Short mmCIF file of N, CA and C and ligand atoms in Angstrom, two decimals:
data_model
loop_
_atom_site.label_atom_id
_atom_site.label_comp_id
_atom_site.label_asym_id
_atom_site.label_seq_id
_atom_site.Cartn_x
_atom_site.Cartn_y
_atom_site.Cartn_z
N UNK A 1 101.77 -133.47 -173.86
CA UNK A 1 100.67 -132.77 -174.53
C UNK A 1 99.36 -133.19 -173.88
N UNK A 2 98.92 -132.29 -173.53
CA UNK A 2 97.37 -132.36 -173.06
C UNK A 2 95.82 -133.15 -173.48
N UNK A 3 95.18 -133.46 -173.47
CA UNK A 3 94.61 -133.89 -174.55
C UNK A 3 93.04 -134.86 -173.64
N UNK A 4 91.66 -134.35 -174.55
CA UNK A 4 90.44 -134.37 -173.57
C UNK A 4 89.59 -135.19 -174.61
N UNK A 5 88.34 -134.71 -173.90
CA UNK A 5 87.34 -135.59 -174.82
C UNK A 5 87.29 -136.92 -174.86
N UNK A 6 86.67 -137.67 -175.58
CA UNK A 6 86.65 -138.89 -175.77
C UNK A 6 86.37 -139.59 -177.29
N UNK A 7 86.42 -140.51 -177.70
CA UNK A 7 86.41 -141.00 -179.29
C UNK A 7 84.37 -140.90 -179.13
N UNK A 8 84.21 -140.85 -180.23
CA UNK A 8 82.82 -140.47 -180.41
C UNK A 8 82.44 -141.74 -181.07
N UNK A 9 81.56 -142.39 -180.09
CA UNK A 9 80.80 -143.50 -181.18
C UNK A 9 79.67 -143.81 -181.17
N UNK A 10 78.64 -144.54 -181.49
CA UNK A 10 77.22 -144.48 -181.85
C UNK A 10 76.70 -145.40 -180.82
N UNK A 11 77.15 -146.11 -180.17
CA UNK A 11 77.33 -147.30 -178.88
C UNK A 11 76.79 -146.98 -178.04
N UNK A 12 75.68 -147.30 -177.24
CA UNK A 12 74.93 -146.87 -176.60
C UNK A 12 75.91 -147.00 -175.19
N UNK A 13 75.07 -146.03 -174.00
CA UNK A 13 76.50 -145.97 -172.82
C UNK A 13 75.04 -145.67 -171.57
N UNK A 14 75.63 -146.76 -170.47
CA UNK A 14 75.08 -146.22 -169.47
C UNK A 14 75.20 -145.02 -169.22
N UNK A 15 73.99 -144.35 -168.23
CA UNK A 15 74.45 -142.71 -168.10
C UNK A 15 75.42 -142.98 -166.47
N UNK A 16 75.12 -143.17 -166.05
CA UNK A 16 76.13 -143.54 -164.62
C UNK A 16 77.56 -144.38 -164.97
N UNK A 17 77.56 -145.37 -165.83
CA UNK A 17 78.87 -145.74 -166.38
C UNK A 17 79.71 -144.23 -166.98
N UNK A 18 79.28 -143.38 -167.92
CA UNK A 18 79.85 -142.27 -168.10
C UNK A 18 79.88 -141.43 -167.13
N UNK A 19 79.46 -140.78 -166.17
CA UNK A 19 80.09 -140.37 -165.07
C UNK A 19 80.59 -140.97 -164.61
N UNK A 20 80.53 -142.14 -163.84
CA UNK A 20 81.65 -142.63 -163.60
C UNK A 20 82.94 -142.71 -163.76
N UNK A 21 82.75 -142.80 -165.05
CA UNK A 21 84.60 -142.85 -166.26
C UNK A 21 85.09 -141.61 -166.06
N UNK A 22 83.59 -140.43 -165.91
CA UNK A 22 84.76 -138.99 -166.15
C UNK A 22 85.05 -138.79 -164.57
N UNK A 23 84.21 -139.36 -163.42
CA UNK A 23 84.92 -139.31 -162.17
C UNK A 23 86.48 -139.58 -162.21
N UNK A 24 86.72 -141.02 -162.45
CA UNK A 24 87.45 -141.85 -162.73
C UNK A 24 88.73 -141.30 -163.33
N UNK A 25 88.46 -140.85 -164.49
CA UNK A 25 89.39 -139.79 -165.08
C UNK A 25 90.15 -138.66 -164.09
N UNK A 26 89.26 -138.07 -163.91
CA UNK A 26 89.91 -136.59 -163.04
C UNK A 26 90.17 -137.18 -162.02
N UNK A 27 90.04 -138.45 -161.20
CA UNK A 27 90.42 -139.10 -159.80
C UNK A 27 91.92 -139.04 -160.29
N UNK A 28 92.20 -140.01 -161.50
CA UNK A 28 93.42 -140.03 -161.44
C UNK A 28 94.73 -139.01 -162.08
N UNK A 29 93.70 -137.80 -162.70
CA UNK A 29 94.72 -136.38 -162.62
C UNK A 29 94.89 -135.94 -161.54
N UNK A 30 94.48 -135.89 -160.37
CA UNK A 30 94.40 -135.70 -159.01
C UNK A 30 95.54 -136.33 -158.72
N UNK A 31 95.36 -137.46 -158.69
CA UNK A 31 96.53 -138.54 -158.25
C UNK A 31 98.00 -138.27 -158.99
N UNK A 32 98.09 -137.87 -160.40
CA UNK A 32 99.19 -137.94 -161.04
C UNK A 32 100.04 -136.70 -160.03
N UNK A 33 98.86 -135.55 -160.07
CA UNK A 33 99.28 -134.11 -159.60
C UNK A 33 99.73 -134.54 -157.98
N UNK A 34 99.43 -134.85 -157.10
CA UNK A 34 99.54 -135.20 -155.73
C UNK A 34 100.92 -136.41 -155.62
N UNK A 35 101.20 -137.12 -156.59
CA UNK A 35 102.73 -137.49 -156.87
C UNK A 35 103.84 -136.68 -157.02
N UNK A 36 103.63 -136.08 -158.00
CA UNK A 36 104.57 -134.25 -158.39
C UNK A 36 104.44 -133.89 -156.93
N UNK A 37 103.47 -133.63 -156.14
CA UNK A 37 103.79 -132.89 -155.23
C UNK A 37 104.10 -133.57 -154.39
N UNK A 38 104.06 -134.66 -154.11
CA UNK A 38 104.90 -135.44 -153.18
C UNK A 38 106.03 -136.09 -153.05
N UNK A 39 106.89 -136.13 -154.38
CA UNK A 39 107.95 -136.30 -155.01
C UNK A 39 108.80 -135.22 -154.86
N UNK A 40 108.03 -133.87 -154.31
CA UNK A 40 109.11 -132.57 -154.61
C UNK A 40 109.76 -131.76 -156.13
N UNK A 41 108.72 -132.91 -156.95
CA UNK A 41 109.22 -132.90 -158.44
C UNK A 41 108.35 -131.33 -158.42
N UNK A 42 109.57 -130.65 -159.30
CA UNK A 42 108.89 -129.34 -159.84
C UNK A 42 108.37 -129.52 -161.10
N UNK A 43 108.08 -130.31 -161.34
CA UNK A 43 107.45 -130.34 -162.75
C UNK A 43 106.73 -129.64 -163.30
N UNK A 44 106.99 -128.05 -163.30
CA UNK A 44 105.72 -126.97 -163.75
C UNK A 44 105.17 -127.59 -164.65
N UNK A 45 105.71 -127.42 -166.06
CA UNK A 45 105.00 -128.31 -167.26
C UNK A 45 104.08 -129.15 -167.23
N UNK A 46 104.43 -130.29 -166.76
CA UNK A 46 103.17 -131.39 -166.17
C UNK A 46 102.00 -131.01 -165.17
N UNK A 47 102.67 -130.21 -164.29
CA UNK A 47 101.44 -129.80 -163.35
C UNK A 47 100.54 -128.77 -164.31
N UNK A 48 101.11 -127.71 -165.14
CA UNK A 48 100.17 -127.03 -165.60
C UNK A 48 98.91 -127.90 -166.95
N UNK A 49 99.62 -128.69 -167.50
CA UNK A 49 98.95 -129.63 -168.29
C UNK A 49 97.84 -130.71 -166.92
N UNK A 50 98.27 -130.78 -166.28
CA UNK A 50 97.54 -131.60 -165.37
C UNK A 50 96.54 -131.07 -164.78
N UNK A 51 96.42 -129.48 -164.25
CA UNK A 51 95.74 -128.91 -163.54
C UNK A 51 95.02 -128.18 -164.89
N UNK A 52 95.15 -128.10 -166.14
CA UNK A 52 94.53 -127.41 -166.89
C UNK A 52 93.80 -128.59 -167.74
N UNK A 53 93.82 -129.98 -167.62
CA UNK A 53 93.17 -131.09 -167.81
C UNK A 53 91.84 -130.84 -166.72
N UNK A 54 92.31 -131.13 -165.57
CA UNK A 54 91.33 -131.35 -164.39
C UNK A 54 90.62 -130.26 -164.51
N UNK A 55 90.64 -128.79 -164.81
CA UNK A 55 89.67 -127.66 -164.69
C UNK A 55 88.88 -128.02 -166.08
N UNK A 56 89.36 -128.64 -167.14
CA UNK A 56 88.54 -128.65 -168.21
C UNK A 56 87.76 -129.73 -167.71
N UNK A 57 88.28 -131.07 -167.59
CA UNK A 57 87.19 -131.86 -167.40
C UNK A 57 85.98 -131.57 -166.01
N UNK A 58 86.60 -130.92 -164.91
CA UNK A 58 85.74 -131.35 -163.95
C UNK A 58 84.49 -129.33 -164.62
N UNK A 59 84.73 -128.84 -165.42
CA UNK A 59 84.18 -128.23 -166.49
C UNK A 59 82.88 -128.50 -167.07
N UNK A 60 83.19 -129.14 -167.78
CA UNK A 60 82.21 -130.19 -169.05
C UNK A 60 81.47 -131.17 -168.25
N UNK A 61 81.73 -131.95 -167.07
CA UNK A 61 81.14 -132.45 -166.10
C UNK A 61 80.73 -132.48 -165.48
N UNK A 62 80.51 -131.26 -164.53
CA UNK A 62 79.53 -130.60 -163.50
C UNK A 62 78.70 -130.05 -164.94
N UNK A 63 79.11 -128.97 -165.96
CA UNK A 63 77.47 -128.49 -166.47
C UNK A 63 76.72 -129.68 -167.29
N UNK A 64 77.20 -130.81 -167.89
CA UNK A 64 76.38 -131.92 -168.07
C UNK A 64 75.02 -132.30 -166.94
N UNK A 65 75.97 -132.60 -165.65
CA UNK A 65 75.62 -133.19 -164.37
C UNK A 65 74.21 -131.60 -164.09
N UNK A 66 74.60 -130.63 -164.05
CA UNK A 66 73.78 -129.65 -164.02
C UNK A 66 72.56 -129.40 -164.61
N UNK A 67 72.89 -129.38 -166.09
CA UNK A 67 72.09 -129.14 -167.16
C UNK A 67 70.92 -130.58 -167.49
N UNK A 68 71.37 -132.01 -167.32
CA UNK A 68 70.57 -132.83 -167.57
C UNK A 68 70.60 -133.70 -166.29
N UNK A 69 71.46 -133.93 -165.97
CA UNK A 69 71.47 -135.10 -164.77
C UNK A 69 71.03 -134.94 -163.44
N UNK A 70 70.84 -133.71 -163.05
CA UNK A 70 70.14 -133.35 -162.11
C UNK A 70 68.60 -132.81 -162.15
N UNK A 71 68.58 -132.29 -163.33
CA UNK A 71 67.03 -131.59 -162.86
C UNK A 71 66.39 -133.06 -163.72
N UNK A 72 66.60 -134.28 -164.25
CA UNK A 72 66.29 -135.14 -164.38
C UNK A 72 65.64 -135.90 -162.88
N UNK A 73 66.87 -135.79 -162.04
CA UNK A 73 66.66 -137.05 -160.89
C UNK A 73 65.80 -136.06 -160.09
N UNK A 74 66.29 -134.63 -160.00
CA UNK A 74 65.04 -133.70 -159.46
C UNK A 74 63.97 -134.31 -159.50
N UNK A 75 63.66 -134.05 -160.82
CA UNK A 75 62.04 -134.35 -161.41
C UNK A 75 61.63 -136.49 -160.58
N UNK A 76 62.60 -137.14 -159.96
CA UNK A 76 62.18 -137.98 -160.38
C UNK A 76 62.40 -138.80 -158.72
N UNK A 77 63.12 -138.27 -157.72
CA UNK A 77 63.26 -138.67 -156.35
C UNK A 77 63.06 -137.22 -155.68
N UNK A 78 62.30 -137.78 -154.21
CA UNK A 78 62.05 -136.63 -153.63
C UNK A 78 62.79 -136.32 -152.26
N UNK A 79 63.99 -135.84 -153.05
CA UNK A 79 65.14 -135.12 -152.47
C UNK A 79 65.86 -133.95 -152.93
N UNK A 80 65.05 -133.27 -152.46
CA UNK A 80 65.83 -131.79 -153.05
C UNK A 80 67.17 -131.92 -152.12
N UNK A 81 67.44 -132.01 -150.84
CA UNK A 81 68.38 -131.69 -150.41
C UNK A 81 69.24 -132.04 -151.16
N UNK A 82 69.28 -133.09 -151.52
CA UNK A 82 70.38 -133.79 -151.63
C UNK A 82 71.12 -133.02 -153.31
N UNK A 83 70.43 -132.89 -154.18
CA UNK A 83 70.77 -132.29 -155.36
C UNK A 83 70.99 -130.77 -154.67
N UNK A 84 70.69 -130.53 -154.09
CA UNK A 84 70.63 -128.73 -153.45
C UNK A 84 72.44 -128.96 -153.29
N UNK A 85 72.85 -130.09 -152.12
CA UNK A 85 73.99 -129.87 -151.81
C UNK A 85 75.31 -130.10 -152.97
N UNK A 86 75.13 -131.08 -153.64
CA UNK A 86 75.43 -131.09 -154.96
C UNK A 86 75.55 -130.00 -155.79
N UNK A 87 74.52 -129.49 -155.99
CA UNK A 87 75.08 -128.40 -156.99
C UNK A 87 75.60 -127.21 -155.85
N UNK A 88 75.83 -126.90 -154.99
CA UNK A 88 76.37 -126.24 -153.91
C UNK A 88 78.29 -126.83 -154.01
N UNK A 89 77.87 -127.52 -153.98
CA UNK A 89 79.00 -128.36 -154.30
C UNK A 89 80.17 -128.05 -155.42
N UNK A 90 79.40 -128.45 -156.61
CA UNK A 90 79.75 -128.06 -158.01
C UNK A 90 79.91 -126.23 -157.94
N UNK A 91 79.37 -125.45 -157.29
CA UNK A 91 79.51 -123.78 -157.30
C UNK A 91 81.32 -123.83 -156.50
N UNK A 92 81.19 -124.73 -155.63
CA UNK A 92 81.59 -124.35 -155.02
C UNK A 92 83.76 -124.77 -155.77
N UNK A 93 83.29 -125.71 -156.37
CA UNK A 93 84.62 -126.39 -157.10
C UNK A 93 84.52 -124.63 -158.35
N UNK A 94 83.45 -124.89 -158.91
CA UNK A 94 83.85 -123.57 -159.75
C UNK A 94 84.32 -122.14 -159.21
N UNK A 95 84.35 -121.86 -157.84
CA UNK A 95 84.97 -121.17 -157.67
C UNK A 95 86.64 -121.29 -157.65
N UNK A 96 86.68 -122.29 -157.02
CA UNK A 96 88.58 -123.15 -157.29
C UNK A 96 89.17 -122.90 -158.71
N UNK A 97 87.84 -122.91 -159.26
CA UNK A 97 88.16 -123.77 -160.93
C UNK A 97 89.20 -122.12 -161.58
N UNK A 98 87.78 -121.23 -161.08
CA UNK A 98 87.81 -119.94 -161.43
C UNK A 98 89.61 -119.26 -161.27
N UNK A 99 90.06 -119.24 -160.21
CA UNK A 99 91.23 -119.06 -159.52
C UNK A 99 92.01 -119.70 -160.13
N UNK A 100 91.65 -121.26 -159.94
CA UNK A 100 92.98 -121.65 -160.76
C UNK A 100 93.28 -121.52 -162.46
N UNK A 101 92.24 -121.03 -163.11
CA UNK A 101 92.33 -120.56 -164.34
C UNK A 101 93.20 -119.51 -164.77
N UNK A 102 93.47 -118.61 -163.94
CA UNK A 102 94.22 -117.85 -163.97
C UNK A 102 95.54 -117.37 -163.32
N UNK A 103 95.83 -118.59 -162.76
CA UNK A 103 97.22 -118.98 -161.68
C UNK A 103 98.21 -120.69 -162.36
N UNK A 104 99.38 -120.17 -162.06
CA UNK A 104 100.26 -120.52 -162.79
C UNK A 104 101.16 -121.59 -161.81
N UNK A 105 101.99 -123.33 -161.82
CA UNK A 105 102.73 -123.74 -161.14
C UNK A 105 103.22 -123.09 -160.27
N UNK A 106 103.70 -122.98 -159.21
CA UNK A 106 104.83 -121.66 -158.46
C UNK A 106 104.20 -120.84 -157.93
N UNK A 107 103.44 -120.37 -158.16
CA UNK A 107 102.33 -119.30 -156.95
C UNK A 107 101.97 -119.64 -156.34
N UNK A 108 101.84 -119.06 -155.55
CA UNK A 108 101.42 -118.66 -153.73
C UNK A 108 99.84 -119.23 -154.11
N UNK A 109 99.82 -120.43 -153.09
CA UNK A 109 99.26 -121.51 -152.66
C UNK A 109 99.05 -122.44 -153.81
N UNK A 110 99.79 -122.51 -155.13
CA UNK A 110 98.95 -123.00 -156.71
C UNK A 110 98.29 -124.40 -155.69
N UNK A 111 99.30 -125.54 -155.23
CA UNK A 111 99.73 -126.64 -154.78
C UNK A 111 98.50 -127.02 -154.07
N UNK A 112 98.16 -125.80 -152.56
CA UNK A 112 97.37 -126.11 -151.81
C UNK A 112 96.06 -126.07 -152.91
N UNK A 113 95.56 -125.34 -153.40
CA UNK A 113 94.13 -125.32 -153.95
C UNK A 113 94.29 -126.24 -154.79
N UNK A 114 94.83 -127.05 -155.73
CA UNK A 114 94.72 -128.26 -156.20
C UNK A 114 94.46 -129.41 -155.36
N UNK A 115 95.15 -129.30 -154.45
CA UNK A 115 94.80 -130.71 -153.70
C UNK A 115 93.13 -130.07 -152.95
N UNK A 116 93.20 -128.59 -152.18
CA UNK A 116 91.57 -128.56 -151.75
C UNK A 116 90.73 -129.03 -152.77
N UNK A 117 90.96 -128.51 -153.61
CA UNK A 117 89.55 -128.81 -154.86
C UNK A 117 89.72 -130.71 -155.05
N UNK A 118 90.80 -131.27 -155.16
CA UNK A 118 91.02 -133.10 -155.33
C UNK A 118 90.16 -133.12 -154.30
N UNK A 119 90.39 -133.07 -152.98
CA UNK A 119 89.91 -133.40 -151.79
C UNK A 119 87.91 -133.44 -151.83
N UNK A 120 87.92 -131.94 -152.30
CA UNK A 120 86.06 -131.62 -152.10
C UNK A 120 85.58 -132.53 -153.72
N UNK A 121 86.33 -132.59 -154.26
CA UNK A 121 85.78 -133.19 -155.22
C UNK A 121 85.83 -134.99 -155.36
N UNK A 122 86.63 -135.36 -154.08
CA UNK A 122 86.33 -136.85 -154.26
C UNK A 122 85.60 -137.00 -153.04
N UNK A 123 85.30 -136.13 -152.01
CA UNK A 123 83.90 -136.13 -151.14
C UNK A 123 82.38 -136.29 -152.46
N UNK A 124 82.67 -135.25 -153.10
CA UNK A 124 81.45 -134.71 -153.73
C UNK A 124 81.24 -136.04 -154.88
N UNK A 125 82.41 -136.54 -155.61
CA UNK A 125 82.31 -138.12 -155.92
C UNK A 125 81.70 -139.07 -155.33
N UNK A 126 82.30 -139.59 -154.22
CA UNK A 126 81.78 -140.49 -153.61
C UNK A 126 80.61 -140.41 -153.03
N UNK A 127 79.49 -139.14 -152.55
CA UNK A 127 78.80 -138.65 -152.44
C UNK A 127 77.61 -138.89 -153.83
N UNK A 128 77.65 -138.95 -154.59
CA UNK A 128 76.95 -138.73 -156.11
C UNK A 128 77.29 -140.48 -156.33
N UNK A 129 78.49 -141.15 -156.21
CA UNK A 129 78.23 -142.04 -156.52
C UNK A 129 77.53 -143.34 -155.49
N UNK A 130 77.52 -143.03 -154.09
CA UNK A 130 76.57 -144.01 -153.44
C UNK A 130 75.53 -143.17 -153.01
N UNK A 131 74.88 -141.91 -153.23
CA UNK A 131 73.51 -141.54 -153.08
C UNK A 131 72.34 -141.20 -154.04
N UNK A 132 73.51 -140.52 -154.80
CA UNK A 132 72.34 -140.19 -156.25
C UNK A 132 72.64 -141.09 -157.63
N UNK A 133 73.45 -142.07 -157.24
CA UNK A 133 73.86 -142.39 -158.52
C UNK A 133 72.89 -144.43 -158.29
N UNK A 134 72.54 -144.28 -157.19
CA UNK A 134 71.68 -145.53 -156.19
C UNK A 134 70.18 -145.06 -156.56
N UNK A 135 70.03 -143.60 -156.20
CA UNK A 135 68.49 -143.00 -156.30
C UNK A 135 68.29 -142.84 -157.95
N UNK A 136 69.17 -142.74 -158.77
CA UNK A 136 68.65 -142.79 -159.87
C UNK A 136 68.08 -144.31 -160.44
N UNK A 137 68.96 -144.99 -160.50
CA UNK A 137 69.22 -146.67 -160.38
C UNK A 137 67.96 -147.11 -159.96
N UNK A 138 67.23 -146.85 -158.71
CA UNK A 138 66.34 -147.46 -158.29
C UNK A 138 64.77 -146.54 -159.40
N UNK A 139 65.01 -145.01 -159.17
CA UNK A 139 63.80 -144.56 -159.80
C UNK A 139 63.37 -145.15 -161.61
N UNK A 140 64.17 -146.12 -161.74
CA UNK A 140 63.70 -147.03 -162.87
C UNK A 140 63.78 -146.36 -164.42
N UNK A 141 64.75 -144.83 -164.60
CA UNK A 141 65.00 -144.40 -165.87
C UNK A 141 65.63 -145.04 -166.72
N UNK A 142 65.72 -144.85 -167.78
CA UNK A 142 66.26 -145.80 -168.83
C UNK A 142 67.42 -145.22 -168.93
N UNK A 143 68.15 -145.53 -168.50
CA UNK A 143 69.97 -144.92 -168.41
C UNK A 143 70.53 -144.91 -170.13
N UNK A 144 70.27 -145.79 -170.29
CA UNK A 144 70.93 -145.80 -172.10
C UNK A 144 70.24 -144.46 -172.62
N UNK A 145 69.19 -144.36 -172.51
CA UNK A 145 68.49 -142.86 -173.00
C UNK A 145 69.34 -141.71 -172.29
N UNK A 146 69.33 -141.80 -171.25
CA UNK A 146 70.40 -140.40 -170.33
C UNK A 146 71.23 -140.44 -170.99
N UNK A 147 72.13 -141.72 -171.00
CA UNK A 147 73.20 -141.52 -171.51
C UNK A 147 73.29 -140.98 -172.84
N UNK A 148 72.99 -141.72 -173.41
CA UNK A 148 72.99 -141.09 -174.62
C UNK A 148 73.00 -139.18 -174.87
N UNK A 149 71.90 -139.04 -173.84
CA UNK A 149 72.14 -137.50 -173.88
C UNK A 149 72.58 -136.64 -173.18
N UNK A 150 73.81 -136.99 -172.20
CA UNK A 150 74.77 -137.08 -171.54
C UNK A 150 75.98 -136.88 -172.84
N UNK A 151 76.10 -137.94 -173.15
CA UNK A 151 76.87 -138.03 -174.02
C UNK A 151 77.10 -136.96 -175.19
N UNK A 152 76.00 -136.69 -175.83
CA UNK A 152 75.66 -135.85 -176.99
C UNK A 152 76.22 -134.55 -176.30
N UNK A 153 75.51 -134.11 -175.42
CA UNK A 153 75.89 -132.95 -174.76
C UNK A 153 77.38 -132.77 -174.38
N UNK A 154 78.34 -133.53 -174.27
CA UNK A 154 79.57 -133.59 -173.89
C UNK A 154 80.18 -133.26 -175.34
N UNK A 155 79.88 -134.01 -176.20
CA UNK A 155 80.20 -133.84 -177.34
C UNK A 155 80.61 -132.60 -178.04
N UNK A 156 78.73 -131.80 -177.57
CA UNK A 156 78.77 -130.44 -178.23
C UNK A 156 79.71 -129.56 -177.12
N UNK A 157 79.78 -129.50 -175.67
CA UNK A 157 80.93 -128.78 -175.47
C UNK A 157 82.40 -129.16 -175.61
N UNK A 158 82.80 -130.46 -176.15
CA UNK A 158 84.00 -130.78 -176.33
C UNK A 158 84.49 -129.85 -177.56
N UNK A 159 83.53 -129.92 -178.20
CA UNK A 159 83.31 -129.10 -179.65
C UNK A 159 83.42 -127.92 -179.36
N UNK A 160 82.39 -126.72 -178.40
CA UNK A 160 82.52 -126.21 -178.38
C UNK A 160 83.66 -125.20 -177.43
N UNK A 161 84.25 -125.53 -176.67
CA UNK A 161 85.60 -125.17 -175.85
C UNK A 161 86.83 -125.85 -176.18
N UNK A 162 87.16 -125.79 -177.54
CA UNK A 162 88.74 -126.65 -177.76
C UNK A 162 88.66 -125.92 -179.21
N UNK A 163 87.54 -125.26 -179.66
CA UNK A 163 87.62 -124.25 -180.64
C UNK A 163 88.67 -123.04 -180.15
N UNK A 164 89.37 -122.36 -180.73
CA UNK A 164 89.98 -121.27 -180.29
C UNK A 164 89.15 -120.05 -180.03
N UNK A 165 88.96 -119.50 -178.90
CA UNK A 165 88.12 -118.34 -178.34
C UNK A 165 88.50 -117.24 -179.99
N UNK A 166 87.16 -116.84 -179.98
CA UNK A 166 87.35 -116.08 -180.90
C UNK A 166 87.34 -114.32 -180.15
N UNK A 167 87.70 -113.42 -180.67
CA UNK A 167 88.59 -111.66 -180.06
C UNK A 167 87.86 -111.63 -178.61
N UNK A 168 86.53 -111.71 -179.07
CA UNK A 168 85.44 -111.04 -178.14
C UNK A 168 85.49 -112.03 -177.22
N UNK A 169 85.37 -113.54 -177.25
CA UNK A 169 85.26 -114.71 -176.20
C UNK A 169 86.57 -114.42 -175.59
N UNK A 170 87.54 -114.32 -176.19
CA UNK A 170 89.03 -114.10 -175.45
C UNK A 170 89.10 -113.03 -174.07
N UNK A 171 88.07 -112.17 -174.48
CA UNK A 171 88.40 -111.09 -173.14
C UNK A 171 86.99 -111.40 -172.17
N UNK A 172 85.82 -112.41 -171.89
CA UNK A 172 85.91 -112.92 -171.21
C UNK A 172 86.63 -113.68 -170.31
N UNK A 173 86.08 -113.59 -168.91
CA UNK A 173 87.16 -114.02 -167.91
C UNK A 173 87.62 -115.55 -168.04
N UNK A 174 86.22 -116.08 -167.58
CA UNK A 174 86.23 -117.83 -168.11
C UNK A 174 85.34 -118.48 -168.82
N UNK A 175 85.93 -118.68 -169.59
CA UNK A 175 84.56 -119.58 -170.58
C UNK A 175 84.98 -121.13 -170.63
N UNK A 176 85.84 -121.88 -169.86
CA UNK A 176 85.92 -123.52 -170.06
C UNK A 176 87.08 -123.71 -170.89
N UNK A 177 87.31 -122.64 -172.13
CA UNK A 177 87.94 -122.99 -173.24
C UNK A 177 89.96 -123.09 -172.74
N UNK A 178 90.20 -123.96 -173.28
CA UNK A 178 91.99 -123.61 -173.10
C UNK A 178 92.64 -123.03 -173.12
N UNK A 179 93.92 -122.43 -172.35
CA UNK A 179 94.44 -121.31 -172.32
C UNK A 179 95.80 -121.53 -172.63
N UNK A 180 96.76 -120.93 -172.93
CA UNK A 180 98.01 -121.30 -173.42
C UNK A 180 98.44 -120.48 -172.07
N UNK A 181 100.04 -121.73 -172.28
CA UNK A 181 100.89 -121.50 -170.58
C UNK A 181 101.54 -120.36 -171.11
N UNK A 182 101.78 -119.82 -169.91
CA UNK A 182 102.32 -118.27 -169.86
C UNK A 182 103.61 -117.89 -170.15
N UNK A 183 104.11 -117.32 -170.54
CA UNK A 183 105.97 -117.65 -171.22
C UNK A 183 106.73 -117.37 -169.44
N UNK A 184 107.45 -117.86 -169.60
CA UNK A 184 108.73 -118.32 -168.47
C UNK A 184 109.13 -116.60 -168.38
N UNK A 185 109.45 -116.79 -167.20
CA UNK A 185 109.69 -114.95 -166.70
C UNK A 185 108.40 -114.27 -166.12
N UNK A 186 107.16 -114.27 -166.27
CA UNK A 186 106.45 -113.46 -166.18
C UNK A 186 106.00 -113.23 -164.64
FE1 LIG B 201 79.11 -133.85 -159.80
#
């Protein structure tokens, strides 16, 4: 069984310790998935729980990283490039994300685009974590404050995408929210 989010508590949290963790996290759905496939194990089941983990979290984590964590360090080091390529970056996993939302264990390439997207996304990791995650660090913000609203914000989309799409959200293409696996045969 699948299963996201995090326990909610009042505890104050570095904002770079929480990315970190959710790096950390999806590093090692990557890893579980890249065993299955190197094992030869067909494990549809697991891979679809695994690959429908990793699209949710790396989800909720780029628009956090989007919405506050960047136009934050924007505002606060003078490097556009560097956030430019980043969120170039993040477009560019949501296109993967997109595809694989709607593709199933067993299809034509499922395998390869899981591992492309692992691959650009532990560039784009390690990338965020020794350039912008150093440039924030040094520009002297109060991280417990980010975090904190880092946090909050995760919250409200954990909340809000694990709700069941209601008629009208359902026939949107992608909205983040969970999808039930497809019955056997199709
Ligand atoms: Fe990111």
């Amino acid at each position: 069984m699948s299963t996201h989010g995090k326990p909610k508590s009042g505890a104050a949290i570095d904002a770079l310790e929480l990315l970190k963790a959710d790096h950390e996290k999806v590093k090692s759905l990557f890893r579980e998935f890249e065993s299955l496939c190197d094992n030869a194990e067909d494990d549809d089941e697991r891979k679809f729980e695994l690959v429908d983990d990793i699209c949710y979290e790396l989800t909720v984590h780029s628009m956090i990283e989007e919405e506050i964590f960047y136009p934050v360090l924007r505002s606060l080091i003078d490097d556009d490039q560097l956030l430019d390529e980043a969120e170039v970056e993040h477009a560019g996993a949501r296109d993967l994300i997109s595809q694989l939302e709607v593709m199933y264990p067993g299809d034509d390439h499922f395998d390869a685009m899981v591992t492309v997207l692992g691959e650009e996304m532990a560039h784009h990791i390690d990338k965020e974590e020794s350039d912008l995650f150093v440039a924030a660090r040094r520009s002297g913000i109060d991280l417990d404050n980010l975090g904190e609203r880092l946090s909050a914000r995760k919250d409200e989309l954990d909340d809000d995408l694990s709700s069941p799409p209601s008629p009208v959200d359902a026939m949107e293409p992608h909205n983040g929210a969970r999808r039930t696996p497809r019955p056997p045969n199709e």
